[in-house]
Amino acid sequence: MFKNNKIMQLWLLSLATTSVAAQAETKEETITVTQGVSEEPTAPVKGIVATKTLSATKTSAEIVKTPQSVSVITRDQMNMQDVTSVSQALR
């Protein structure tokens, strides 16, 4: 069937060592979850820096993970700058 028995032996040896190596790497990683205070995107922001946003999909997301440019202007920031119109707020 096989003309070169040495090649067959090497092939079987490599197949066996590959499966042993694959079985040795099945260590699972432990993940620890802690509960923290979550900012609601529709709730008033404390201070002038917002960390959450509500997107068009109506899901809460962190602003730093939003794949586009987002500018959040809070009520406190508008009061500090004495803003009277949207165009003034966006300057």
mmCIF file of N, CA and C in Angstrom:
data_model
loop_
_atom_site.group_PDB
_atom_site.id
_atom_site.type_symbol
_atom_site.label_atom_id
_atom_site.label_comp_id
_atom_site.label_asym_id
_atom_site.label_seq_id
_atom_site.Cartn_x
_atom_site.Cartn_y
_atom_site.Cartn_z
ATOM 1 N N MET A 1 0.830 -1.194 0.000
ATOM 2 C CA MET A 1 0.000 0.000 0.000
ATOM 3 C C MET A 1 0.875 1.259 0.000
ATOM 4 N N PHE A 2 1.735 1.424 1.022
ATOM 5 C CA PHE A 2 2.665 2.547 1.036
ATOM 6 C C PHE A 2 4.053 2.040 0.683
ATOM 7 N N LYS A 3 4.706 2.705 -0.230
ATOM 8 C CA LYS A 3 6.023 2.261 -0.666
ATOM 9 C C LYS A 3 7.086 2.606 0.368
ATOM 10 N N ASN A 4 6.912 3.756 1.018
ATOM 11 C CA ASN A 4 7.923 4.180 1.972
ATOM 12 C C ASN A 4 7.320 4.142 3.369
ATOM 13 N N ASN A 5 7.652 3.124 4.130
ATOM 14 C CA ASN A 5 7.111 2.945 5.467
ATOM 15 C C ASN A 5 7.603 4.040 6.419
ATOM 16 N N LYS A 6 8.770 4.593 6.185
ATOM 17 C CA LYS A 6 9.340 5.653 7.032
ATOM 18 C C LYS A 6 8.469 6.912 6.958
ATOM 19 N N ILE A 7 7.995 7.268 5.786
ATOM 20 C CA ILE A 7 7.126 8.436 5.622
ATOM 21 C C ILE A 7 5.816 8.224 6.362
ATOM 22 N N MET A 8 5.278 7.029 6.288
ATOM 23 C CA MET A 8 4.033 6.712 6.994
ATOM 24 C C MET A 8 4.217 6.843 8.504
ATOM 25 N N GLN A 9 5.341 6.367 9.021
ATOM 26 C CA GLN A 9 5.608 6.462 10.455
ATOM 27 C C GLN A 9 5.742 7.921 10.895
ATOM 28 N N LEU A 10 6.443 8.722 10.133
ATOM 29 C CA LEU A 10 6.599 10.142 10.465
ATOM 30 C C LEU A 10 5.263 10.879 10.406
ATOM 31 N N TRP A 11 4.451 10.543 9.442
ATOM 32 C CA TRP A 11 3.138 11.179 9.313
ATOM 33 C C TRP A 11 2.259 10.851 10.514
ATOM 34 N N LEU A 12 2.232 9.584 10.935
ATOM 35 C CA LEU A 12 1.443 9.181 12.099
ATOM 36 C C LEU A 12 1.972 9.823 13.380
ATOM 37 N N LEU A 13 3.286 9.941 13.510
ATOM 38 C CA LEU A 13 3.882 10.574 14.681
ATOM 39 C C LEU A 13 3.503 12.052 14.760
ATOM 40 N N SER A 14 3.547 12.748 13.636
ATOM 41 C CA SER A 14 3.175 14.168 13.633
ATOM 42 C C SER A 14 1.694 14.354 13.923
ATOM 43 N N LEU A 15 0.872 13.452 13.440
ATOM 44 C CA LEU A 15 -0.564 13.510 13.714
ATOM 45 C C LEU A 15 -0.846 13.295 15.197
ATOM 46 N N ALA A 16 -0.166 12.368 15.820
ATOM 47 C CA ALA A 16 -0.360 12.070 17.242
ATOM 48 C C ALA A 16 0.110 13.233 18.114
ATOM 49 N N THR A 17 1.251 13.829 17.797
ATOM 50 C CA THR A 17 1.758 14.940 18.618
ATOM 51 C C THR A 17 0.899 16.181 18.459
ATOM 52 N N THR A 18 0.311 16.381 17.301
ATOM 53 C CA THR A 18 -0.575 17.527 17.098
ATOM 54 C C THR A 18 -1.826 17.405 17.950
ATOM 55 N N SER A 19 -2.410 16.227 18.019
ATOM 56 C CA SER A 19 -3.625 16.053 18.815
ATOM 57 C C SER A 19 -3.329 16.158 20.306
ATOM 58 N N VAL A 20 -2.171 15.685 20.754
ATOM 59 C CA VAL A 20 -1.792 15.812 22.168
ATOM 60 C C VAL A 20 -1.580 17.279 22.514
ATOM 61 N N ALA A 21 -0.936 18.038 21.649
ATOM 62 C CA ALA A 21 -0.709 19.459 21.902
ATOM 63 C C ALA A 21 -2.023 20.221 21.933
ATOM 64 N N ALA A 22 -2.960 19.864 21.093
ATOM 65 C CA ALA A 22 -4.263 20.535 21.070
ATOM 66 C C ALA A 22 -5.038 20.257 22.346
ATOM 67 N N GLN A 23 -4.929 19.049 22.884
ATOM 68 C CA GLN A 23 -5.618 18.713 24.125
ATOM 69 C C GLN A 23 -4.985 19.412 25.314
ATOM 70 N N ALA A 24 -3.692 19.658 25.287
ATOM 71 C CA ALA A 24 -2.997 20.285 26.405
ATOM 72 C C ALA A 24 -3.340 21.766 26.536
ATOM 73 N N GLU A 25 -3.806 22.410 25.492
ATOM 74 C CA GLU A 25 -4.077 23.839 25.499
ATOM 75 C C GLU A 25 -5.523 24.193 25.829
ATOM 76 N N THR A 26 -6.292 23.322 26.434
ATOM 77 C CA THR A 26 -7.701 23.593 26.702
ATOM 78 C C THR A 26 -7.928 24.145 28.108
ATOM 79 N N LYS A 27 -7.062 25.018 28.581
ATOM 80 C CA LYS A 27 -7.229 25.657 29.883
ATOM 81 C C LYS A 27 -8.214 26.811 29.726
ATOM 82 N N GLU A 28 -9.208 26.857 30.612
ATOM 83 C CA GLU A 28 -10.222 27.906 30.523
ATOM 84 C C GLU A 28 -9.822 29.104 31.373
ATOM 85 N N GLU A 29 -10.166 30.269 30.895
ATOM 86 C CA GLU A 29 -9.846 31.504 31.594
ATOM 87 C C GLU A 29 -10.969 31.845 32.570
ATOM 88 N N THR A 30 -10.599 32.278 33.769
ATOM 89 C CA THR A 30 -11.580 32.664 34.775
ATOM 90 C C THR A 30 -11.880 34.148 34.632
ATOM 91 N N ILE A 31 -13.161 34.493 34.581
ATOM 92 C CA ILE A 31 -13.590 35.883 34.465
ATOM 93 C C ILE A 31 -14.349 36.258 35.724
ATOM 94 N N THR A 32 -13.968 37.372 36.349
ATOM 95 C CA THR A 32 -14.639 37.857 37.546
ATOM 96 C C THR A 32 -15.492 39.055 37.172
ATOM 97 N N VAL A 33 -16.762 39.015 37.527
ATOM 98 C CA VAL A 33 -17.692 40.098 37.221
ATOM 99 C C VAL A 33 -18.055 40.793 38.523
ATOM 100 N N THR A 34 -17.901 42.106 38.543
ATOM 101 C CA THR A 34 -18.285 42.877 39.724
ATOM 102 C C THR A 34 -19.358 43.872 39.332
ATOM 103 N N GLN A 35 -20.235 44.142 40.258
ATOM 104 C CA GLN A 35 -21.322 45.076 39.983
ATOM 105 C C GLN A 35 -20.844 46.482 40.307
ATOM 106 N N GLY A 36 -21.116 47.395 39.422
ATOM 107 C CA GLY A 36 -20.745 48.781 39.636
ATOM 108 C C GLY A 36 -21.923 49.690 39.355
ATOM 109 N N VAL A 37 -21.724 50.957 39.610
ATOM 110 C CA VAL A 37 -22.770 51.940 39.347
ATOM 111 C C VAL A 37 -22.788 52.220 37.855
ATOM 112 N N SER A 38 -23.937 52.075 37.249
ATOM 113 C CA SER A 38 -24.078 52.294 35.821
ATOM 114 C C SER A 38 -24.859 53.575 35.582
ATOM 115 N N GLU A 39 -24.312 54.424 34.747
ATOM 116 C CA GLU A 39 -24.978 55.679 34.413
ATOM 117 C C GLU A 39 -26.045 55.414 33.363
ATOM 118 N N GLU A 40 -27.240 55.883 33.603
ATOM 119 C CA GLU A 40 -28.317 55.755 32.625
ATOM 120 C C GLU A 40 -28.141 56.842 31.567
ATOM 121 N N PRO A 41 -28.243 56.502 30.288
ATOM 122 C CA PRO A 41 -28.029 57.501 29.244
ATOM 123 C C PRO A 41 -29.111 58.572 29.185
ATOM 124 N N THR A 42 -30.293 58.287 29.724
ATOM 125 C CA THR A 42 -31.366 59.282 29.688
ATOM 126 C C THR A 42 -31.478 60.056 30.993
ATOM 127 N N ALA A 43 -30.703 59.686 31.991
ATOM 128 C CA ALA A 43 -30.743 60.376 33.285
ATOM 129 C C ALA A 43 -29.888 61.637 33.219
ATOM 130 N N PRO A 44 -30.144 62.598 34.100
ATOM 131 C CA PRO A 44 -29.302 63.793 34.133
ATOM 132 C C PRO A 44 -27.852 63.429 34.456
ATOM 133 N N VAL A 45 -26.922 64.122 33.823
ATOM 134 C CA VAL A 45 -25.501 63.862 34.021
ATOM 135 C C VAL A 45 -25.008 64.694 35.190
ATOM 136 N N LYS A 46 -24.195 64.087 36.040
ATOM 137 C CA LYS A 46 -23.585 64.815 37.150
ATOM 138 C C LYS A 46 -22.282 65.402 36.645
ATOM 139 N N GLY A 47 -22.179 66.715 36.581
ATOM 140 C CA GLY A 47 -20.978 67.358 36.066
ATOM 141 C C GLY A 47 -21.115 67.678 34.591
ATOM 142 N N ILE A 48 -19.954 67.862 33.932
ATOM 143 C CA ILE A 48 -19.995 68.249 32.518
ATOM 144 C C ILE A 48 -19.483 67.160 31.583
ATOM 145 N N VAL A 49 -19.157 65.978 32.098
ATOM 146 C CA VAL A 49 -18.649 64.900 31.254
ATOM 147 C C VAL A 49 -19.623 63.722 31.277
ATOM 148 N N ALA A 50 -20.208 63.427 30.139
ATOM 149 C CA ALA A 50 -21.105 62.273 30.009
ATOM 150 C C ALA A 50 -20.282 61.064 29.578
ATOM 151 N N THR A 51 -20.617 59.889 30.116
ATOM 152 C CA THR A 51 -19.881 58.675 29.752
ATOM 153 C C THR A 51 -20.735 57.684 28.979
ATOM 154 N N LYS A 52 -22.045 57.836 28.986
ATOM 155 C CA LYS A 52 -22.951 56.923 28.280
ATOM 156 C C LYS A 52 -23.761 57.705 27.254
ATOM 157 N N THR A 53 -24.206 57.009 26.236
ATOM 158 C CA THR A 53 -25.048 57.616 25.218
ATOM 159 C C THR A 53 -26.144 56.633 24.815
ATOM 160 N N LEU A 54 -27.197 57.141 24.245
ATOM 161 C CA LEU A 54 -28.285 56.311 23.736
ATOM 162 C C LEU A 54 -28.266 56.461 22.223
ATOM 163 N N SER A 55 -28.045 55.361 21.520
ATOM 164 C CA SER A 55 -27.877 55.439 20.069
ATOM 165 C C SER A 55 -29.194 55.226 19.344
ATOM 166 N N ALA A 56 -29.127 55.224 18.036
ATOM 167 C CA ALA A 56 -30.320 55.048 17.212
ATOM 168 C C ALA A 56 -30.934 53.663 17.386
ATOM 169 N N THR A 57 -30.130 52.703 17.839
ATOM 170 C CA THR A 57 -30.658 51.362 18.085
ATOM 171 C C THR A 57 -31.305 51.252 19.459
ATOM 172 N N LYS A 58 -31.349 52.373 20.167
ATOM 173 C CA LYS A 58 -31.952 52.465 21.503
ATOM 174 C C LYS A 58 -31.273 51.551 22.509
ATOM 175 N N THR A 59 -29.966 51.406 22.358
ATOM 176 C CA THR A 59 -29.186 50.644 23.321
ATOM 177 C C THR A 59 -28.187 51.570 23.986
ATOM 178 N N SER A 60 -27.951 51.338 25.252
ATOM 179 C CA SER A 60 -26.994 52.133 25.999
ATOM 180 C C SER A 60 -25.583 51.700 25.621
ATOM 181 N N ALA A 61 -24.715 52.662 25.376
ATOM 182 C CA ALA A 61 -23.334 52.346 25.012
ATOM 183 C C ALA A 61 -22.415 53.396 25.604
ATOM 184 N N GLU A 62 -21.183 52.989 25.893
ATOM 185 C CA GLU A 62 -20.196 53.942 26.359
ATOM 186 C C GLU A 62 -19.787 54.819 25.181
ATOM 187 N N ILE A 63 -19.582 56.097 25.452
ATOM 188 C CA ILE A 63 -19.245 57.035 24.379
ATOM 189 C C ILE A 63 -17.919 56.660 23.727
ATOM 190 N N VAL A 64 -16.948 56.190 24.523
ATOM 191 C CA VAL A 64 -15.647 55.843 23.950
ATOM 192 C C VAL A 64 -15.723 54.644 23.013
ATOM 193 N N LYS A 65 -16.789 53.854 23.068
ATOM 194 C CA LYS A 65 -16.939 52.696 22.181
ATOM 195 C C LYS A 65 -17.834 52.991 20.984
ATOM 196 N N THR A 66 -18.291 54.229 20.836
ATOM 197 C CA THR A 66 -19.131 54.609 19.707
ATOM 198 C C THR A 66 -18.231 54.860 18.499
ATOM 199 N N PRO A 67 -18.465 54.201 17.356
ATOM 200 C CA PRO A 67 -17.564 54.309 16.210
ATOM 201 C C PRO A 67 -17.783 55.552 15.355
ATOM 202 N N GLN A 68 -18.009 56.671 15.985
ATOM 203 C CA GLN A 68 -18.171 57.916 15.247
ATOM 204 C C GLN A 68 -17.886 59.071 16.187
ATOM 205 N N SER A 69 -17.825 60.250 15.658
ATOM 206 C CA SER A 69 -17.565 61.422 16.477
ATOM 207 C C SER A 69 -18.846 61.849 17.191
ATOM 208 N N VAL A 70 -18.764 61.974 18.511
ATOM 209 C CA VAL A 70 -19.924 62.365 19.307
ATOM 210 C C VAL A 70 -19.514 63.503 20.225
ATOM 211 N N SER A 71 -20.293 64.563 20.231
ATOM 212 C CA SER A 71 -20.081 65.662 21.166
ATOM 213 C C SER A 71 -21.277 65.727 22.091
ATOM 214 N N VAL A 72 -21.023 65.633 23.390
ATOM 215 C CA VAL A 72 -22.085 65.693 24.383
ATOM 216 C C VAL A 72 -21.939 66.998 25.141
ATOM 217 N N ILE A 73 -23.006 67.773 25.146
ATOM 218 C CA ILE A 73 -23.023 69.041 25.868
ATOM 219 C C ILE A 73 -24.077 68.910 26.958
ATOM 220 N N THR A 74 -23.636 68.915 28.201
ATOM 221 C CA THR A 74 -24.559 68.720 29.318
ATOM 222 C C THR A 74 -25.196 70.043 29.726
ATOM 223 N N ARG A 75 -26.259 69.959 30.488
ATOM 224 C CA ARG A 75 -26.954 71.144 30.987
ATOM 225 C C ARG A 75 -26.009 71.969 31.862
ATOM 226 N N ASP A 76 -25.208 71.317 32.721
ATOM 227 C CA ASP A 76 -24.256 72.048 33.570
ATOM 228 C C ASP A 76 -23.258 72.835 32.724
ATOM 229 N N GLN A 77 -22.770 72.228 31.652
ATOM 230 C CA GLN A 77 -21.813 72.902 30.778
ATOM 231 C C GLN A 77 -22.469 74.105 30.097
ATOM 232 N N MET A 78 -23.725 73.961 29.643
ATOM 233 C CA MET A 78 -24.416 75.083 29.003
ATOM 234 C C MET A 78 -24.675 76.199 30.012
ATOM 235 N N ASN A 79 -24.998 75.844 31.248
ATOM 236 C CA ASN A 79 -25.211 76.864 32.279
ATOM 237 C C ASN A 79 -23.915 77.596 32.597
ATOM 238 N N MET A 80 -22.799 76.877 32.660
ATOM 239 C CA MET A 80 -21.507 77.511 32.948
ATOM 240 C C MET A 80 -21.100 78.467 31.833
ATOM 241 N N GLN A 81 -21.446 78.158 30.598
ATOM 242 C CA GLN A 81 -21.079 78.999 29.457
ATOM 243 C C GLN A 81 -22.158 80.026 29.125
ATOM 244 N N ASP A 82 -23.244 80.024 29.891
ATOM 245 C CA ASP A 82 -24.359 80.956 29.695
ATOM 246 C C ASP A 82 -24.880 80.895 28.251
ATOM 247 N N VAL A 83 -25.195 79.692 27.806
ATOM 248 C CA VAL A 83 -25.660 79.441 26.445
ATOM 249 C C VAL A 83 -27.150 79.743 26.355
ATOM 250 N N THR A 84 -27.545 80.431 25.264
ATOM 251 C CA THR A 84 -28.961 80.741 25.059
ATOM 252 C C THR A 84 -29.528 80.102 23.794
ATOM 253 N N SER A 85 -28.659 79.506 22.956
ATOM 254 C CA SER A 85 -29.144 78.865 21.732
ATOM 255 C C SER A 85 -28.292 77.635 21.418
ATOM 256 N N VAL A 86 -28.806 76.809 20.530
ATOM 257 C CA VAL A 86 -28.089 75.602 20.131
ATOM 258 C C VAL A 86 -26.799 75.962 19.404
ATOM 259 N N SER A 87 -26.835 76.978 18.558
ATOM 260 C CA SER A 87 -25.629 77.368 17.820
ATOM 261 C C SER A 87 -24.530 77.829 18.773
ATOM 262 N N GLN A 88 -24.892 78.493 19.865
ATOM 263 C CA GLN A 88 -23.884 78.886 20.857
ATOM 264 C C GLN A 88 -23.327 77.651 21.578
ATOM 265 N N ALA A 89 -24.171 76.682 21.830
ATOM 266 C CA ALA A 89 -23.728 75.473 22.526
ATOM 267 C C ALA A 89 -22.768 74.654 21.670
ATOM 268 N N LEU A 90 -22.938 74.690 20.359
ATOM 269 C CA LEU A 90 -22.112 73.887 19.461
ATOM 270 C C LEU A 90 -20.819 74.564 19.038
ATOM 271 N N ARG A 91 -20.538 75.737 19.536
ATOM 272 C CA ARG A 91 -19.287 76.422 19.176
ATOM 273 C C ARG A 91 -18.113 75.822 19.864
#
